[in-house]
mmCIF file of C-alpha atoms and ligand atoms in Angstrom:
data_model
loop_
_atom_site.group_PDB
_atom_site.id
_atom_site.type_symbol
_atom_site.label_atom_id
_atom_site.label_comp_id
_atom_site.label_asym_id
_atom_site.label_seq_id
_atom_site.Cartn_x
_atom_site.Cartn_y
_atom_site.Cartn_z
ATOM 1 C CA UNK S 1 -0.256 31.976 29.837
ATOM 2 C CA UNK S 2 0.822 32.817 26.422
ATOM 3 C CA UNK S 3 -1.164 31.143 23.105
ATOM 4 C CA UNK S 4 -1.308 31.734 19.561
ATOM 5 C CA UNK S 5 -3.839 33.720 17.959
ATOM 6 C CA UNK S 6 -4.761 35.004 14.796
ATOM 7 C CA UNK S 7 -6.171 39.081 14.263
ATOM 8 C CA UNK S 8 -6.637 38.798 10.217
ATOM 9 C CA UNK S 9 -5.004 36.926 7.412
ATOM 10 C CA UNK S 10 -0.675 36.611 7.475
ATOM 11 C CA UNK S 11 -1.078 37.960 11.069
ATOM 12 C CA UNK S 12 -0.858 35.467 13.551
ATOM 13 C CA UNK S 13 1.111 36.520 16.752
ATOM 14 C CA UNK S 14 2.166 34.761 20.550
ATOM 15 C CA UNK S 15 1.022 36.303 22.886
ATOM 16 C CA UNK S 16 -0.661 36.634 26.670
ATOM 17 C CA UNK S 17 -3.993 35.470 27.131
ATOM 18 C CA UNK S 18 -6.111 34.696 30.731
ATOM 19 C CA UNK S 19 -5.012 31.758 31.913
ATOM 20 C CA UNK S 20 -7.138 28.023 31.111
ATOM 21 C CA UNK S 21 -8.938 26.550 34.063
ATOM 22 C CA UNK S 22 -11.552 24.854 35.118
ATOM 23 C CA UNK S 23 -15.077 26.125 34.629
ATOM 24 C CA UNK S 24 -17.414 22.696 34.099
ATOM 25 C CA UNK S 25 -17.497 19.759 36.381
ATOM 26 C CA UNK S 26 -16.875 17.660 33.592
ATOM 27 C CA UNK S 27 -13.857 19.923 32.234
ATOM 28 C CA UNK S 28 -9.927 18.763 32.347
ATOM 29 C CA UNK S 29 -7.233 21.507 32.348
ATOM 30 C CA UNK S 30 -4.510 20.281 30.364
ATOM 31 C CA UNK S 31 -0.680 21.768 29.891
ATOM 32 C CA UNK S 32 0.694 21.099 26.654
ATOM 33 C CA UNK S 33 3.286 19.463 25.609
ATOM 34 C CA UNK S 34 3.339 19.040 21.819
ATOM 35 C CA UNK S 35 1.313 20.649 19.002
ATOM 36 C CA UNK S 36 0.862 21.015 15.516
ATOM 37 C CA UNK S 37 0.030 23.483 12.488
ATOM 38 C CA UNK S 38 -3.063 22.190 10.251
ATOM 39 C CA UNK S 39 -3.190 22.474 6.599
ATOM 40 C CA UNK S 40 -6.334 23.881 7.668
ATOM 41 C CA UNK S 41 -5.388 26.355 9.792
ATOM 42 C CA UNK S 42 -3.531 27.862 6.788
ATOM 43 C CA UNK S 43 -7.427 28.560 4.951
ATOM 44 C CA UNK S 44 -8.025 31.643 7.778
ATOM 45 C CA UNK S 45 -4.281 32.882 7.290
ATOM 46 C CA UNK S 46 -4.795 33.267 3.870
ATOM 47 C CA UNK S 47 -8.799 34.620 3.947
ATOM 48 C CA UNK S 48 -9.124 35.680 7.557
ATOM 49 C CA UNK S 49 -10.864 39.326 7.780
ATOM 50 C CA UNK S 50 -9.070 41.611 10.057
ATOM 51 C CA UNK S 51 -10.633 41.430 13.817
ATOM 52 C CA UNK S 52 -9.850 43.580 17.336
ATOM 53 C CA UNK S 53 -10.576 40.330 19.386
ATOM 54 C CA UNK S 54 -8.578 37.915 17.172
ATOM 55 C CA UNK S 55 -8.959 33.937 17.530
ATOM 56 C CA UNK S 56 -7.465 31.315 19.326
ATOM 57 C CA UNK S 57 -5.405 29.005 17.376
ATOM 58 C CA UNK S 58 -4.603 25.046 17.871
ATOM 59 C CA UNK S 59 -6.606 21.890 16.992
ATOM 60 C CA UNK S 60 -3.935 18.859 17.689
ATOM 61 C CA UNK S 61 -2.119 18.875 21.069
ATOM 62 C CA UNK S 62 -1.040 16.052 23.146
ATOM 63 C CA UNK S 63 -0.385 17.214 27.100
ATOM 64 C CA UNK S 64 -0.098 16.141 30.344
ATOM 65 C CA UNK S 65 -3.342 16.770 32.936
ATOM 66 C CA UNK S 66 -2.885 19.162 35.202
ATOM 67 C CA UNK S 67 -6.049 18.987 37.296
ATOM 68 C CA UNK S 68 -9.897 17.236 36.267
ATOM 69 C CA UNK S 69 -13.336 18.416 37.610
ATOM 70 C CA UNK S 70 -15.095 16.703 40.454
ATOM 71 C CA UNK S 71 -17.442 14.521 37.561
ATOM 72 C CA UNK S 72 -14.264 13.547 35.405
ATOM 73 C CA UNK S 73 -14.226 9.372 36.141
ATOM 74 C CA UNK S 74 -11.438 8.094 33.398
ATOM 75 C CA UNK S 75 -8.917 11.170 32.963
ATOM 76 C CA UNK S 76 -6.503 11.816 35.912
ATOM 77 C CA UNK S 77 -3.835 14.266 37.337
ATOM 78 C CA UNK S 78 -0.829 13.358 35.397
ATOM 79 C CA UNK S 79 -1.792 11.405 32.675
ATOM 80 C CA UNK S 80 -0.253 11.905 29.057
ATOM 81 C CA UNK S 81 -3.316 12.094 26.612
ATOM 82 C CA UNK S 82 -4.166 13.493 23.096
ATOM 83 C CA UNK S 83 -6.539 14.922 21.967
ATOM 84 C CA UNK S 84 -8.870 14.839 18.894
ATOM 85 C CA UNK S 85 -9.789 17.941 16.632
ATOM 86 C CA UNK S 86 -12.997 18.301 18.313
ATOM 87 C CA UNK S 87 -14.495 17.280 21.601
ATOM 88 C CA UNK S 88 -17.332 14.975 22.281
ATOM 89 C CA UNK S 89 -19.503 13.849 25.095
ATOM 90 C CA UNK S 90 -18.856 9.892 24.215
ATOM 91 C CA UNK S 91 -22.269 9.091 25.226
ATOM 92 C CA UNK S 92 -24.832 10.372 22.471
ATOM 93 C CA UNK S 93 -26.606 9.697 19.479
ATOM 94 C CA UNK S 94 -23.868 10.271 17.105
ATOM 95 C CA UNK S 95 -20.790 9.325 19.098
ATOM 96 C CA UNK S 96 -22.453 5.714 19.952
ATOM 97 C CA UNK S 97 -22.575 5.527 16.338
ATOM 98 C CA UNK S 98 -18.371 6.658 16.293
ATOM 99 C CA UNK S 99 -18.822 10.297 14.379
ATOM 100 C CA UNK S 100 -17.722 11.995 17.356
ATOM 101 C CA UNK S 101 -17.556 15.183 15.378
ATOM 102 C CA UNK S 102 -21.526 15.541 14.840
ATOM 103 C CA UNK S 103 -22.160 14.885 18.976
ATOM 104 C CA UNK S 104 -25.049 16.793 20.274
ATOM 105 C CA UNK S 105 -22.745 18.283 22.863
ATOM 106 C CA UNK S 106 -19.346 18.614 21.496
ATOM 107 C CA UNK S 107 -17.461 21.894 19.734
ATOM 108 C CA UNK S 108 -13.949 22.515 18.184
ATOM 109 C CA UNK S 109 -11.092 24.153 19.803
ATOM 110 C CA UNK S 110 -9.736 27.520 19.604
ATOM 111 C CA UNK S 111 -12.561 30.740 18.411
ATOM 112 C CA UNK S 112 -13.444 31.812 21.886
ATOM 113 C CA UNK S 113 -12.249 28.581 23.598
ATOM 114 C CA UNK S 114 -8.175 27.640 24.303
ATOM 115 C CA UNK S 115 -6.886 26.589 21.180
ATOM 116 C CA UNK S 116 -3.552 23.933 21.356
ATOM 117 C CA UNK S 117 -1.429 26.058 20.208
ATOM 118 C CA UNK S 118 -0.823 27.720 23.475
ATOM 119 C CA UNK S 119 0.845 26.805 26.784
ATOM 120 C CA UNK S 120 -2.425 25.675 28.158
ATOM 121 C CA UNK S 121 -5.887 23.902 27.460
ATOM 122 C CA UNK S 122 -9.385 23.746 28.835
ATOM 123 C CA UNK S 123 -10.670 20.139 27.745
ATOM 124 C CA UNK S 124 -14.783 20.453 27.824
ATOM 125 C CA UNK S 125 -16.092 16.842 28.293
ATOM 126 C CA UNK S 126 -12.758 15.170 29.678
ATOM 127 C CA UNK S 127 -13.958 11.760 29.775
ATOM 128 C CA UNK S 128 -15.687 11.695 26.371
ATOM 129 C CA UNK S 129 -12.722 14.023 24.614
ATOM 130 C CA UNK S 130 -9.510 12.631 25.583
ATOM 131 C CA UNK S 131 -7.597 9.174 25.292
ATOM 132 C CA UNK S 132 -4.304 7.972 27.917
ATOM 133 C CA UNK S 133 -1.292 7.680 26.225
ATOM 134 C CA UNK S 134 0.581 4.877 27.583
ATOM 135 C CA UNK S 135 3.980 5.940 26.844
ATOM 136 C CA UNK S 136 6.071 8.401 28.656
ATOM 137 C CA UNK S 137 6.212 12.202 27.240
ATOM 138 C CA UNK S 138 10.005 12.114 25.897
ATOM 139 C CA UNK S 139 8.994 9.450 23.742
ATOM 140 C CA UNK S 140 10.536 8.975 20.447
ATOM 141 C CA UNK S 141 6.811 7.596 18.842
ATOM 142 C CA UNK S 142 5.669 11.812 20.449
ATOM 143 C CA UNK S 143 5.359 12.414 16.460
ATOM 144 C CA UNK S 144 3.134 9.549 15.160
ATOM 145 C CA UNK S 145 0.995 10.042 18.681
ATOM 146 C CA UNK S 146 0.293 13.528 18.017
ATOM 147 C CA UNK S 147 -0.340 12.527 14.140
ATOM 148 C CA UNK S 148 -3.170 10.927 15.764
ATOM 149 C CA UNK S 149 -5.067 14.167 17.264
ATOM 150 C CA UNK S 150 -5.814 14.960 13.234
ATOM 151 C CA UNK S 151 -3.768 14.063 9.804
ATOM 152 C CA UNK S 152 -4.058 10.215 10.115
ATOM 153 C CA UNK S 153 -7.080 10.103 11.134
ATOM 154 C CA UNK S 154 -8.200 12.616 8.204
ATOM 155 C CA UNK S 155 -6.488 10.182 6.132
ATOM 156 C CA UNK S 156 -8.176 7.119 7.441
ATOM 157 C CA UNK S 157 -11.402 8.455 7.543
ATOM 158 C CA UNK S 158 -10.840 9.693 3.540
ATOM 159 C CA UNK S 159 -9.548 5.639 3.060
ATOM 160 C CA UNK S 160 -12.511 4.326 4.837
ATOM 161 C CA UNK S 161 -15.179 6.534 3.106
ATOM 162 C CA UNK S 162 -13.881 6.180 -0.012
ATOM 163 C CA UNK S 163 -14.109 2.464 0.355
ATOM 164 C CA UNK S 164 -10.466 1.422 -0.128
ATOM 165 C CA UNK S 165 -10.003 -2.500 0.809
ATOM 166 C CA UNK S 166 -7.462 -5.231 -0.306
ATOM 167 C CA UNK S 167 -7.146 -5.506 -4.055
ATOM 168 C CA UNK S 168 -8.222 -2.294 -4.858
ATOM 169 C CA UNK S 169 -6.503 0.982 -7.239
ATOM 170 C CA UNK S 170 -6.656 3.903 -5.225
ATOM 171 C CA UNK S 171 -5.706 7.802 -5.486
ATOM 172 C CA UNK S 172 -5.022 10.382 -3.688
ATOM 173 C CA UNK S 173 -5.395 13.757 -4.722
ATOM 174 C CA UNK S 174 -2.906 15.965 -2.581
ATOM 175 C CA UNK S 175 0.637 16.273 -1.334
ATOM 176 C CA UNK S 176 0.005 17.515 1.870
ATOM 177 C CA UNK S 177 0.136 15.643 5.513
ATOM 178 C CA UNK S 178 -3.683 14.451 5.220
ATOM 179 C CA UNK S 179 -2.424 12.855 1.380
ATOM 180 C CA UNK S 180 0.409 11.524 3.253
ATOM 181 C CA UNK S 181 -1.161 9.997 5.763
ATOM 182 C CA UNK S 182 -4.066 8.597 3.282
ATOM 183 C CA UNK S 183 -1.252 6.736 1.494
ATOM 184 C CA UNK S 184 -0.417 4.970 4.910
ATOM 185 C CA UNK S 185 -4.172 4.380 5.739
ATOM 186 C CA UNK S 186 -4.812 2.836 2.326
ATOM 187 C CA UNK S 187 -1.610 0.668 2.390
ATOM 188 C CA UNK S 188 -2.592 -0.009 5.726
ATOM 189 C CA UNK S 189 -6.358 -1.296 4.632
ATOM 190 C CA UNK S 190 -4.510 -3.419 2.229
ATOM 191 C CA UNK S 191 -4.878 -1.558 -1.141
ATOM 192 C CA UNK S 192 -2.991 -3.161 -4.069
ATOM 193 C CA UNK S 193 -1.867 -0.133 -6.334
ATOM 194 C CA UNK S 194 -1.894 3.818 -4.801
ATOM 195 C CA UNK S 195 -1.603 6.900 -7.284
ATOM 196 C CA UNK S 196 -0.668 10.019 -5.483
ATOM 197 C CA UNK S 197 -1.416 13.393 -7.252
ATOM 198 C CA UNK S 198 1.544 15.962 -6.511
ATOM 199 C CA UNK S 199 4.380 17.664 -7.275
ATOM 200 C CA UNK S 200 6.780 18.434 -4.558
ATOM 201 C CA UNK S 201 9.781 16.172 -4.568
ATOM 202 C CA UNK S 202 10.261 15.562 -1.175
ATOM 203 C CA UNK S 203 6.456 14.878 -0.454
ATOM 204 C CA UNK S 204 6.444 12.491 -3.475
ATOM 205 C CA UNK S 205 9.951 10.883 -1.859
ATOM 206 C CA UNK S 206 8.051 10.337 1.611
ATOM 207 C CA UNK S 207 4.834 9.076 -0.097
ATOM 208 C CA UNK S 208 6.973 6.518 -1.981
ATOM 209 C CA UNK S 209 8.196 5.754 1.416
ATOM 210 C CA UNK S 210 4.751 5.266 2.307
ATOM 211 C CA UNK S 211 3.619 2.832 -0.119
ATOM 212 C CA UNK S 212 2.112 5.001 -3.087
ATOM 213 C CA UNK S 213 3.014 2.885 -6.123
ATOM 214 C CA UNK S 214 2.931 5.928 -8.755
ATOM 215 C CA UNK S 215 3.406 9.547 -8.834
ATOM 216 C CA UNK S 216 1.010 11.827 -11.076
ATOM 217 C CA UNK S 217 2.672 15.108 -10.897
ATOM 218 C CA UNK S 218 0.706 16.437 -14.215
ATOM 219 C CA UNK S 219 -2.359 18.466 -14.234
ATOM 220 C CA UNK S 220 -6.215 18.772 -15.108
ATOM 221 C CA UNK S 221 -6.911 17.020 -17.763
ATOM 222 C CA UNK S 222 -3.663 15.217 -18.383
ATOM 223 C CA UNK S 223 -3.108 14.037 -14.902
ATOM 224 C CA UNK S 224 -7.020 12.475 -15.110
ATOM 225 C CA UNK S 225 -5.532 10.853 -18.295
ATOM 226 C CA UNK S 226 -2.700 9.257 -16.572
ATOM 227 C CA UNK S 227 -4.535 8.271 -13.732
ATOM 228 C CA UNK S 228 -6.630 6.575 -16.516
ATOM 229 C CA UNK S 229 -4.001 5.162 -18.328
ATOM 230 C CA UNK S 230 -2.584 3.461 -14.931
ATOM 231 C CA UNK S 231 -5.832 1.538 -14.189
ATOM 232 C CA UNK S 232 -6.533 0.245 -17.462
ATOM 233 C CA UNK S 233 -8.802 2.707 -18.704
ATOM 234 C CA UNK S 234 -11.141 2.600 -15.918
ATOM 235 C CA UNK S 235 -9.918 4.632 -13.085
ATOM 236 C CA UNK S 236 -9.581 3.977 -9.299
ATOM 237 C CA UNK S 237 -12.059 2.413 -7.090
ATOM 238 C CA UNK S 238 -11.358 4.835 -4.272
ATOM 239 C CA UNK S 239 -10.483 8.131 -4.485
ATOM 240 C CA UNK S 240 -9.114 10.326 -1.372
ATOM 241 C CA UNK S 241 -9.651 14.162 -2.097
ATOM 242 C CA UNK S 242 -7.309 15.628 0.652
ATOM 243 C CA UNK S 243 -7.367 18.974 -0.574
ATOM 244 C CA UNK S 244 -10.796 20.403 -0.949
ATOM 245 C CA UNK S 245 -10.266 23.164 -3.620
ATOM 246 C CA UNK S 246 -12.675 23.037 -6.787
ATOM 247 C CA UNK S 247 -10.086 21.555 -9.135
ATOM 248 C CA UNK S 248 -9.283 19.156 -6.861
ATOM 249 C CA UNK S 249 -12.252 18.387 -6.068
ATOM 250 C CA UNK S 250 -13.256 17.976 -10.392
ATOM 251 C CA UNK S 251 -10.131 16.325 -10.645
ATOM 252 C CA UNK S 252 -10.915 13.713 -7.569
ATOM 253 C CA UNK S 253 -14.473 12.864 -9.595
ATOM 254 C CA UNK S 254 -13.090 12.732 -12.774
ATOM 255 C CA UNK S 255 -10.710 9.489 -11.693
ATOM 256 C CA UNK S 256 -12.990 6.892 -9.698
ATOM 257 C CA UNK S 257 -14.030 4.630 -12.184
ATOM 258 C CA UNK S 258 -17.852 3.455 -12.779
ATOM 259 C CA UNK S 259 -19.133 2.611 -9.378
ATOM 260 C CA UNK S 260 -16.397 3.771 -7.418
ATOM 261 C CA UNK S 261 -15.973 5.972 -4.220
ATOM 262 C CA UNK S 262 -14.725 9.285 -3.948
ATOM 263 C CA UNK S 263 -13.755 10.437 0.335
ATOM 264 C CA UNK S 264 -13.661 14.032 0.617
ATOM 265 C CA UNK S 265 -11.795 15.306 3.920
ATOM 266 C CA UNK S 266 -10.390 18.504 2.297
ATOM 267 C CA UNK S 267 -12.743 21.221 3.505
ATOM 268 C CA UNK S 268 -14.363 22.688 0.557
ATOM 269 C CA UNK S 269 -14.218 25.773 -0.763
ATOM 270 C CA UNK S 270 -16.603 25.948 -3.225
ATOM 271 C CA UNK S 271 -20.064 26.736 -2.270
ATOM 272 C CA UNK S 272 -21.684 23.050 -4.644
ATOM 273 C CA UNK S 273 -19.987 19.724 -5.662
ATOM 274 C CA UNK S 274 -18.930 20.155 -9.582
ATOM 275 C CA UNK S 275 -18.878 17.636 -11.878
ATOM 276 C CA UNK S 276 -22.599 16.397 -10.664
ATOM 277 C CA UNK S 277 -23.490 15.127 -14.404
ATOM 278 C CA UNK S 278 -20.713 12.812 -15.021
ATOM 279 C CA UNK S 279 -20.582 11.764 -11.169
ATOM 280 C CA UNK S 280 -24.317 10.932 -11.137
ATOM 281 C CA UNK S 281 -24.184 8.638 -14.529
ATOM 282 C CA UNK S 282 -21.008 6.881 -13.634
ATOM 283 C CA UNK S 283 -22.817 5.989 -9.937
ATOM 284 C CA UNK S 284 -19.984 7.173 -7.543
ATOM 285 C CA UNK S 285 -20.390 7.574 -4.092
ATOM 286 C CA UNK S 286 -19.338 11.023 -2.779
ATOM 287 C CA UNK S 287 -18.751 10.628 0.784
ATOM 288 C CA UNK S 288 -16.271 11.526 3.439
ATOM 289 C CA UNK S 289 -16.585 14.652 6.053
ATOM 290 C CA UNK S 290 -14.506 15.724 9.151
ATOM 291 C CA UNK S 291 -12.798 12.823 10.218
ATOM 292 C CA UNK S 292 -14.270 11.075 13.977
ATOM 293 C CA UNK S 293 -10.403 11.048 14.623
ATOM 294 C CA UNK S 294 -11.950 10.718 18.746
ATOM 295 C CA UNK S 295 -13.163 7.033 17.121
ATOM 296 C CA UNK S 296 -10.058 6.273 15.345
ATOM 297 C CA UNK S 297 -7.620 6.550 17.615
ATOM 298 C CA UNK S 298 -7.888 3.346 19.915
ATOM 299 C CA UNK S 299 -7.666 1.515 16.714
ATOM 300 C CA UNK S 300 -4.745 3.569 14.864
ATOM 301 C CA UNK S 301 -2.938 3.649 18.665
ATOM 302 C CA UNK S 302 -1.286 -0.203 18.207
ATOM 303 C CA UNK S 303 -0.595 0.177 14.883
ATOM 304 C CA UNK S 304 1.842 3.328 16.244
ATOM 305 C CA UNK S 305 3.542 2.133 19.476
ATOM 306 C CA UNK S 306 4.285 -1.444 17.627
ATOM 307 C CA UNK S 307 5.732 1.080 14.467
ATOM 308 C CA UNK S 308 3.592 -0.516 12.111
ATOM 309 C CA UNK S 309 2.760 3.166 10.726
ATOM 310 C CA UNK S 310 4.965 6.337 10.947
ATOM 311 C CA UNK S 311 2.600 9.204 10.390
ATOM 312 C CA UNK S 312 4.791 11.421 12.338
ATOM 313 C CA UNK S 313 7.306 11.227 9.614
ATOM 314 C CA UNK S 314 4.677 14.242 7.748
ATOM 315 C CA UNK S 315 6.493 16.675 10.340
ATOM 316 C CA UNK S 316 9.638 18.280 8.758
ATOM 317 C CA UNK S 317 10.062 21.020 10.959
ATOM 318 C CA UNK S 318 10.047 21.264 14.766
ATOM 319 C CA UNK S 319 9.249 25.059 16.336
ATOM 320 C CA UNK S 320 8.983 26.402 19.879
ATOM 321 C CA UNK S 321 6.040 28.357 20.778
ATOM 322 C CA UNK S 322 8.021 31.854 19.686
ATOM 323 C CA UNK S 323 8.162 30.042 16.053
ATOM 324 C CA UNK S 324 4.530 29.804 15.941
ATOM 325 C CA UNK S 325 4.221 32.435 13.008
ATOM 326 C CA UNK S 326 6.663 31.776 11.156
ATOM 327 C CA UNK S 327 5.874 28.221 10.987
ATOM 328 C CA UNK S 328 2.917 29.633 9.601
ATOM 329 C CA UNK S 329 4.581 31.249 6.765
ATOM 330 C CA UNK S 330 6.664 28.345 6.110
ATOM 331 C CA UNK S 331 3.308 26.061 5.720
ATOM 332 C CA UNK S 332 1.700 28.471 3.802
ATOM 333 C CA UNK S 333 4.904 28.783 1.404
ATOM 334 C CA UNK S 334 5.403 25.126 0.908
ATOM 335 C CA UNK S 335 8.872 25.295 2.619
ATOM 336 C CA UNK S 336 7.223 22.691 5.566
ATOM 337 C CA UNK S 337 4.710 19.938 5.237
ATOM 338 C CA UNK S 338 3.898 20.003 8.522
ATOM 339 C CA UNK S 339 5.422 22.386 11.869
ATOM 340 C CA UNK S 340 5.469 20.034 14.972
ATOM 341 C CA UNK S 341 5.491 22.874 18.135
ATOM 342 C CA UNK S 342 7.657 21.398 21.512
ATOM 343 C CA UNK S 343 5.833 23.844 23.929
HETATM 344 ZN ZN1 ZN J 1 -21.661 13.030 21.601
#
């Protein structure tokens, strides 16, 4: 089967790799219909160090199953599911509790396993991993549904742990799909006033779509002023850092107000959390993590097939398998929000 795989940073190529089956009792081998580049994905292809064996590529995928182990009970041959950003047992500890991504079992896709951006996909942990799409595969809601498998419910999660609720001034540091998709979430959880932080003109266009209420597109120190100025002096209550960067990250603590809440799903790159003076005498929560999106779905799903929330509007470019790298490229040079690949 062929699948996408990345030998070092800007080299990402399509190519053949052994086939996925079945190797567990418990796995599901899935063929894939639609998949998606991650903002995240883009942190390797600009840092990756140069390797013989390469790795597989591909955390959000929605497929149809092709075959299920002999202890798979709730998956079947021929259902349309999606499929979270990491898999999970369902049954311990921590995904009882609904942070599927901390279960004592479970793993992320691609490395040595298949990754989803590939013809093909070895689901470890069927029953706990996946969730049955209702809808048929030509669907026009495909975008939104695959949203699902990642970006929304990064942006929900950043809502959720940042506290957002009705009444409240949030903001959202970051352009990119997760941003996008934490102005629906926070519209969504009822959130009176929502400041998105960026620049680009046609994210800031779709975010307006969204909900946000106002644009920051300055900087540093003057954008934390104007965030300032637009909540009375006292900043937000709930702050979604979707970007993960050490400015961002300053700039994200800078703008919750006394008390306030500050969800971090960007993945950081800095080694400590700055700003830990000023954060620890204003008494702001610092929360937030990789997003359970495994828990999130059955309660995002109605919201999408009644159109009640659009997420799949973040994808502004749609690739075959073949445009894999360059969709890459495109992410990477702010030409594309998001690449949506029909496999
Ligand atoms: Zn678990």
């Amino acid at each position: 089967m062929r699948a996408t795989v990345m030998y070092g940073a800007g080299d990402v190529r399509v190519e053949t790799v052994p086939d996925a089956r079945i190797v567990e009792p418990t796995d599901a081998l899935l063929t894939v219909t639609r998949a998606c580049i991650c903002g995240s994905d883009l942190w390797p292809y600009k840092s990756m160090e140069p390797t013989e064996k390469g790795r597989r590529m591909g955390h959000e995928f929605i497929g149809v199953i092709e075959d299920v182990g002999k202890a798979v009970r709730t998956i079947k041959r021929g259902d349309l599911v999606v499929a979270p950003f990491a898999w999970s047992d369902g049954t311990c500890e921590f995904c009882r509790q609904g942070l599927q991504t901390s279960c004592l079992h479970g793993g992320w896709w691609g490395g040595d396993l298949d990754g989803g951006q590939g013809e093909a996909v070895r689901v470890p942990l069927a029953d706990g991993t996946l969730v049955v799409l209702p809808v048929e595969q030509d669907d026009a809601l495909m975008p939104s549904l695959l949203a699902l498998s990642d970006v929304m419910g990064t942006g929900h999660h950043a809502a959720l742990t940042a506290k957002v609720g009705p009444g409240k001034a949030v903001a959202i540091v970051g352009d990119g799909a997760v941003g996008l998709c934490g102005v629906i979430a926070a519209r969504r959880l009822g959130a009176e006033q929502v400041i998105l932080l960026g620049r680009h003109p046609a994210r800031i266009a779709l975010a307006r779509e969204f909900g946000a209420t106002d644009i920051v597109s300055e900087r540093g120190e003057a954008a934390i002023q104007r965030v300032r100025d637009l909540t009375g002096g006292l900043g937000a209550h709930s702050v979604l850092e979707c970007v993960g960067l050490e400015d961002a990250t300053v700039t994200a603590l800078s703008i919750a107000r006394a008390g306030g809440a500050v969800g971090r799903v960007g993945v950081p790159q800095a080694a400590s959390v700055p700003a830990a003076i000023p954060t620890f005498f204003k008494n702001v929560t610092i929360a937030g993590g990789p997003a359970p999106a495994r828990a999130y779905i059955p309660e995002l799903l109605p919201d999408v097939l009644e159109g009640r929330i659009e997420p799949g509007r973040v994808f502004d470019r749609v690739t075959g398998l073949d445009g894999v790298p360059d969709g890459y490229r495109a992410m990477d040079a702010r030409e594309a929000i998001k690449v949506m690949i029909e496999v």
